[in-house]
Amino acid sequence: MSSTAPRECRLCRSTSNLKSCQQCKLVEYCCKDCQLDDWKRGHKILCSKVPKAVSKAEEKIDSFDIGEYATRNVGTFWVTQAVAERGEIVEEQEAQDACYDAMGMASGSNAKLLQVLSALNHFPLSTEAWGMLGHFYQYEVTKDPSKKKLCAAEALKMYDNAVKCATILNPAWSEERREPLIGDVDLKPYMRALYGRATTLKDMGQIHEAIAKAKNLIILNPSDNQGIRDKLCTWFLEVRDTEGCAHLLRKYARCIDTHLAYADVLMQYFLWKR
């Protein structure tokens, strides 16, 4: 979210007489007419439908029973340990396909949000659906910097649920794990959720917690195709942890990365200032 984005009415873009929606607190309006019009246009989805869908899905997470879902044998090649042992959950894959469709929809659109909610309703433990809800709150609800932490707080709940679901479905993916996971396609929703959670913690001002989560993500996925190393280098320097930054730069010394090169220059400057 841009720190320079102005506060404005969600509907007409006016910057005068702004008041927050009293229910979600995430968006603002200049008058009752704009608020009512936007409600009819679809704000009721974010403000009313999403909380209800989230509450319903969270109940399903806590009472998950594999026997309630269909499974099919897909062999053991290039699948997770859990899938090899129990088979692929049909509803999980169908929800994943629905999420793939949502990825092609307009950012922040009602259609995209409804598609993700449909996936979550179909399979409440969909790591991808929870992660996409997290991304929606983090980046797609509003560009208003004054709402950044409120959106981040909601995003964090979604990412936490995504991580929880992934570890329920794949016990070998425990967050206490200290060795890399095999890089199959089924890992991608989980890795995206871990990345989103780390960056959301930073948005909330919890930089030390963000660093801890990012470091663990590097352990689980050393190739770092999410690119968390760029963020982590910057965070290390923000807390003046030059040793942590130096270790990360050495780890990815073979990578041609202008962000890391710039971080190296900053680190050398901080060391010189000492």
Tab-separated table of C-alpha atoms in Angstrom:
chain	number	residue	atom	x	y	z
A	1	MET	CA	0.000	0.000	0.000
A	2	SER	CA	1.317	3.403	-0.898
A	3	SER	CA	2.100	5.629	2.073
A	4	THR	CA	1.226	8.661	-0.065
A	5	ALA	CA	-2.263	7.529	-1.100
A	6	PRO	CA	-4.878	10.062	0.042
A	7	ARG	CA	-7.844	9.308	2.249
A	8	GLU	CA	-10.898	9.329	0.031
A	9	CYS	CA	-14.498	8.219	-0.252
A	10	ARG	CA	-14.598	4.630	-1.465
A	11	LEU	CA	-17.283	5.490	-4.004
A	12	CYS	CA	-16.884	9.046	-5.318
A	13	ARG	CA	-13.220	9.667	-4.316
A	14	SER	CA	-14.078	12.848	-2.421
A	15	THR	CA	-11.583	13.744	0.300
A	16	SER	CA	-13.997	15.780	2.449
A	17	ASN	CA	-16.135	14.865	5.476
A	18	LEU	CA	-14.910	11.293	5.583
A	19	LYS	CA	-16.273	8.771	8.058
A	20	SER	CA	-15.431	5.094	8.375
A	21	CYS	CA	-17.916	2.287	7.824
A	22	GLN	CA	-19.040	1.554	11.377
A	23	GLN	CA	-19.139	-2.193	10.830
A	24	CYS	CA	-15.835	-3.089	9.140
A	25	LYS	CA	-13.914	0.176	9.835
A	26	LEU	CA	-11.834	-0.515	6.719
A	27	VAL	CA	-13.300	1.953	4.210
A	28	GLU	CA	-14.557	5.539	4.333
A	29	TYR	CA	-17.413	7.534	2.822
A	30	CYS	CA	-18.157	11.230	2.461
A	31	CYS	CA	-21.915	10.853	2.979
A	32	LYS	CA	-24.698	8.381	3.707
A	33	ASP	CA	-25.753	8.300	0.050
A	34	CYS	CA	-22.331	7.082	-1.081
A	35	GLN	CA	-22.249	4.502	1.699
A	36	LEU	CA	-25.700	3.152	0.800
A	37	ASP	CA	-24.897	3.106	-2.924
A	38	ASP	CA	-21.619	1.259	-2.326
A	39	TRP	CA	-23.382	-1.241	-0.058
A	40	LYS	CA	-25.738	-2.082	-2.908
A	41	ARG	CA	-22.820	-2.289	-5.354
A	42	GLY	CA	-21.074	-4.908	-3.265
A	43	HIS	CA	-19.510	-3.585	-0.057
A	44	LYS	CA	-21.945	-5.856	1.796
A	45	ILE	CA	-19.820	-8.791	0.558
A	46	LEU	CA	-16.700	-7.585	2.374
A	47	CYS	CA	-18.555	-6.122	5.328
A	48	SER	CA	-21.127	-8.846	5.983
A	49	LYS	CA	-20.646	-11.982	3.884
A	50	VAL	CA	-16.926	-12.414	4.506
A	51	PRO	CA	-17.113	-12.375	8.342
A	52	LYS	CA	-19.984	-14.873	8.287
A	53	ALA	CA	-18.185	-17.161	5.807
A	54	VAL	CA	-14.979	-16.948	7.827
A	55	SER	CA	-16.744	-17.834	11.089
A	56	LYS	CA	-18.494	-20.803	9.470
A	57	ALA	CA	-15.263	-22.082	7.892
A	58	GLU	CA	-13.308	-21.701	11.141
A	59	GLU	CA	-15.825	-23.975	12.870
A	60	LYS	CA	-15.198	-26.581	10.147
A	61	ILE	CA	-11.430	-26.302	10.658
A	62	ASP	CA	-11.712	-27.092	14.351
A	63	SER	CA	-13.976	-30.087	13.681
A	64	PHE	CA	-12.172	-31.408	10.578
A	65	ASP	CA	-12.875	-35.047	9.793
A	66	ILE	CA	-11.295	-36.540	6.664
A	67	GLY	CA	-14.195	-38.993	6.525
A	68	GLU	CA	-16.532	-36.176	5.475
A	69	TYR	CA	-14.653	-35.714	2.199
A	70	ALA	CA	-13.938	-37.823	-0.872
A	71	THR	CA	-10.406	-38.985	-1.603
A	72	ARG	CA	-8.784	-40.566	-4.632
A	73	ASN	CA	-5.519	-42.371	-5.202
A	74	VAL	CA	-3.101	-40.286	-7.288
A	75	GLY	CA	0.005	-42.372	-6.681
A	76	THR	CA	3.142	-41.316	-4.868
A	77	PHE	CA	5.107	-39.411	-7.517
A	78	TRP	CA	5.572	-35.680	-6.892
A	79	VAL	CA	2.919	-35.450	-4.199
A	80	THR	CA	3.142	-34.668	-0.516
A	81	GLN	CA	3.626	-37.380	2.078
A	82	ALA	CA	0.053	-36.866	3.307
A	83	VAL	CA	-1.441	-37.211	-0.184
A	84	ALA	CA	0.637	-40.327	-0.846
A	85	GLU	CA	-0.702	-41.913	2.333
A	86	ARG	CA	-4.370	-40.895	2.306
A	87	GLY	CA	-4.993	-39.902	-1.312
A	88	GLU	CA	-5.936	-36.530	-2.774
A	89	ILE	CA	-8.956	-34.813	-1.207
A	90	VAL	CA	-11.299	-34.175	-4.119
A	91	GLU	CA	-12.966	-31.118	-2.572
A	92	GLU	CA	-9.570	-29.598	-1.770
A	93	GLN	CA	-8.487	-29.828	-5.404
A	94	GLU	CA	-11.813	-28.438	-6.609
A	95	ALA	CA	-11.427	-25.484	-4.234
A	96	GLN	CA	-7.879	-24.995	-5.494
A	97	ASP	CA	-9.138	-24.884	-9.093
A	98	ALA	CA	-11.726	-22.269	-8.079
A	99	CYS	CA	-8.937	-20.199	-6.520
A	100	TYR	CA	-6.907	-20.442	-9.729
A	101	ASP	CA	-9.912	-18.981	-11.552
A	102	ALA	CA	-10.097	-16.171	-8.963
A	103	MET	CA	-6.437	-15.302	-9.572
A	104	GLY	CA	-7.370	-14.232	-13.091
A	105	MET	CA	-10.068	-11.827	-11.904
A	106	ALA	CA	-9.711	-8.098	-11.324
A	107	SER	CA	-7.873	-7.148	-8.141
A	108	GLY	CA	-10.255	-6.068	-5.395
A	109	SER	CA	-13.345	-7.000	-7.387
A	110	ASN	CA	-16.529	-8.391	-5.875
A	111	ALA	CA	-16.424	-11.244	-8.381
A	112	LYS	CA	-12.982	-12.278	-7.152
A	113	LEU	CA	-14.013	-12.120	-3.509
A	114	LEU	CA	-17.143	-14.174	-4.151
A	115	GLN	CA	-15.133	-16.776	-6.034
A	116	VAL	CA	-12.734	-17.158	-3.110
A	117	LEU	CA	-15.642	-17.439	-0.660
A	118	SER	CA	-17.167	-20.114	-2.895
A	119	ALA	CA	-13.911	-22.089	-2.733
A	120	LEU	CA	-13.822	-21.721	1.056
A	121	ASN	CA	-17.414	-22.876	1.374
A	122	HIS	CA	-16.651	-25.908	-0.795
A	123	PHE	CA	-13.586	-26.871	1.245
A	124	PRO	CA	-13.133	-24.891	4.487
A	125	LEU	CA	-9.528	-26.055	4.891
A	126	SER	CA	-8.411	-24.629	1.546
A	127	THR	CA	-4.989	-23.138	2.240
A	128	GLU	CA	-5.152	-21.205	-1.019
A	129	ALA	CA	-8.564	-19.680	-0.277
A	130	TRP	CA	-7.482	-18.512	3.171
A	131	GLY	CA	-4.269	-17.129	1.740
A	132	MET	CA	-6.150	-15.250	-0.973
A	133	LEU	CA	-8.437	-13.722	1.647
A	134	GLY	CA	-5.303	-12.617	3.481
A	135	HIS	CA	-3.929	-11.048	0.307
A	136	PHE	CA	-7.297	-9.374	-0.333
A	137	TYR	CA	-7.269	-7.680	3.065
A	138	GLN	CA	-3.575	-6.838	2.874
A	139	TYR	CA	-3.484	-5.304	-0.598
A	140	GLU	CA	-6.895	-5.076	-2.265
A	141	VAL	CA	-9.387	-3.523	0.158
A	142	THR	CA	-8.030	0.034	0.171
A	143	LYS	CA	-4.909	2.087	-0.510
A	144	ASP	CA	-5.643	4.410	2.398
A	145	PRO	CA	-2.510	4.366	4.616
A	146	SER	CA	-4.590	5.160	7.703
A	147	LYS	CA	-6.320	1.776	7.289
A	148	LYS	CA	-3.122	-0.209	6.740
A	149	LYS	CA	-2.858	-1.698	10.233
A	150	LEU	CA	-6.573	-2.491	10.435
A	151	CYS	CA	-6.399	-4.325	7.101
A	152	ALA	CA	-3.202	-6.053	8.209
A	153	ALA	CA	-4.874	-7.308	11.388
A	154	GLU	CA	-7.637	-8.918	9.328
A	155	ALA	CA	-5.107	-10.266	6.831
A	156	LEU	CA	-3.098	-11.868	9.621
A	157	LYS	CA	-6.151	-13.832	10.794
A	158	MET	CA	-6.611	-15.198	7.275
A	159	TYR	CA	-2.938	-16.119	6.853
A	160	ASP	CA	-2.918	-17.785	10.288
A	161	ASN	CA	-5.887	-19.884	9.211
A	162	ALA	CA	-4.124	-20.761	5.956
A	163	VAL	CA	-1.061	-21.985	7.851
A	164	LYS	CA	-3.231	-23.870	10.359
A	165	CYS	CA	-5.106	-25.653	7.572
A	166	ALA	CA	-1.921	-26.563	5.730
A	167	THR	CA	-0.410	-28.166	8.826
A	168	ILE	CA	-3.636	-30.034	9.681
A	169	LEU	CA	-3.730	-31.518	6.187
A	170	ASN	CA	0.039	-32.105	6.119
A	171	PRO	CA	1.364	-32.888	9.614
A	172	ALA	CA	4.945	-33.077	8.282
A	173	TRP	CA	4.759	-29.336	7.582
A	174	SER	CA	4.850	-28.427	11.270
A	175	GLU	CA	6.099	-24.895	11.919
A	176	GLU	CA	8.695	-26.368	14.262
A	177	ARG	CA	10.277	-28.161	11.310
A	178	ARG	CA	13.911	-27.156	10.767
A	179	GLU	CA	14.666	-28.784	7.435
A	180	PRO	CA	13.557	-27.993	3.875
A	181	LEU	CA	10.296	-29.273	2.456
A	182	ILE	CA	10.307	-31.045	-0.902
A	183	GLY	CA	9.429	-28.494	-3.567
A	184	ASP	CA	6.277	-29.875	-5.168
A	185	VAL	CA	3.419	-27.764	-6.485
A	186	ASP	CA	1.214	-28.589	-3.466
A	187	LEU	CA	3.556	-26.506	-1.314
A	188	LYS	CA	2.912	-23.250	-3.144
A	189	PRO	CA	-0.267	-22.165	-1.316
A	190	TYR	CA	1.446	-22.867	2.017
A	191	MET	CA	4.571	-20.925	1.045
A	192	ARG	CA	2.471	-18.013	-0.193
A	193	ALA	CA	0.630	-17.969	3.139
A	194	LEU	CA	3.894	-17.998	5.115
A	195	TYR	CA	5.204	-15.118	3.003
A	196	GLY	CA	1.978	-13.168	3.436
A	197	ARG	CA	1.996	-13.690	7.181
A	198	ALA	CA	5.571	-12.454	7.537
A	199	THR	CA	4.944	-9.300	5.495
A	200	THR	CA	1.676	-8.648	7.332
A	201	LEU	CA	3.433	-8.822	10.690
A	202	LYS	CA	5.823	-6.189	9.373
A	203	ASP	CA	2.875	-4.028	8.264
A	204	MET	CA	1.568	-4.258	11.829
A	205	GLY	CA	4.873	-3.038	13.244
A	206	GLN	CA	5.862	-6.443	14.640
A	207	ILE	CA	9.214	-6.494	12.891
A	208	HIS	CA	11.005	-8.976	15.158
A	209	GLU	CA	8.169	-11.485	14.768
A	210	ALA	CA	8.221	-10.845	11.009
A	211	ILE	CA	11.959	-11.576	10.928
A	212	ALA	CA	11.483	-14.829	12.857
A	213	LYS	CA	8.769	-16.000	10.439
A	214	ALA	CA	10.814	-14.989	7.398
A	215	LYS	CA	13.889	-16.849	8.689
A	216	ASN	CA	11.787	-19.984	9.132
A	217	LEU	CA	10.417	-19.629	5.606
A	218	ILE	CA	14.000	-19.544	4.303
A	219	ILE	CA	14.677	-22.808	6.168
A	220	LEU	CA	11.596	-24.499	4.715
A	221	ASN	CA	12.236	-23.184	1.206
A	222	PRO	CA	15.957	-22.397	0.695
A	223	SER	CA	15.485	-21.648	-3.013
A	224	ASP	CA	13.226	-18.793	-1.875
A	225	ASN	CA	11.151	-18.449	-5.007
A	226	GLN	CA	8.861	-16.224	-2.914
A	227	GLY	CA	11.630	-13.632	-2.640
A	228	ILE	CA	11.397	-13.180	1.134
A	229	ARG	CA	15.179	-12.725	1.290
A	230	ASP	CA	14.842	-9.230	-0.184
A	231	LYS	CA	12.408	-8.248	2.563
A	232	LEU	CA	14.445	-9.985	5.256
A	233	CYS	CA	17.654	-8.140	4.361
A	234	THR	CA	15.829	-4.841	4.704
A	235	TRP	CA	14.252	-5.858	8.004
A	236	PHE	CA	17.631	-6.934	9.412
A	237	LEU	CA	19.001	-3.504	8.595
A	238	GLU	CA	15.995	-1.749	10.123
A	239	VAL	CA	16.814	-3.373	13.466
A	240	ARG	CA	20.550	-2.892	12.842
A	241	ASP	CA	21.212	-6.641	12.779
A	242	THR	CA	24.201	-6.452	10.437
A	243	GLU	CA	25.283	-9.979	11.375
A	244	GLY	CA	21.956	-11.427	10.281
A	245	CYS	CA	22.070	-9.407	7.066
A	246	ALA	CA	25.646	-10.491	6.332
A	247	HIS	CA	24.746	-14.160	6.862
A	248	LEU	CA	21.819	-13.870	4.452
A	249	LEU	CA	23.944	-12.099	1.839
A	250	ARG	CA	26.543	-14.870	2.043
A	251	LYS	CA	23.831	-17.505	1.662
A	252	TYR	CA	22.614	-15.941	-1.586
A	253	ALA	CA	25.966	-14.616	-2.788
A	254	ARG	CA	25.556	-16.338	-6.165
A	255	CYS	CA	22.238	-14.612	-6.843
A	256	ILE	CA	22.255	-11.613	-9.177
A	257	ASP	CA	19.955	-9.353	-7.216
A	258	THR	CA	20.080	-5.552	-7.173
A	259	HIS	CA	18.040	-5.451	-3.955
A	260	LEU	CA	20.619	-7.573	-2.138
A	261	ALA	CA	23.442	-5.517	-3.643
A	262	TYR	CA	21.867	-2.334	-2.291
A	263	ALA	CA	21.355	-3.992	1.098
A	264	ASP	CA	25.052	-4.865	1.097
A	265	VAL	CA	25.964	-1.211	0.509
A	266	LEU	CA	23.714	-0.112	3.378
A	267	MET	CA	25.147	-2.765	5.663
A	268	GLN	CA	28.700	-1.594	4.921
A	269	TYR	CA	27.610	1.946	5.716
A	270	PHE	CA	26.154	0.910	9.073
A	271	LEU	CA	29.322	-0.993	9.915
A	272	TRP	CA	31.410	2.046	8.998
A	273	LYS	CA	29.207	4.275	11.185
A	274	ARG	CA	30.044	2.130	14.176
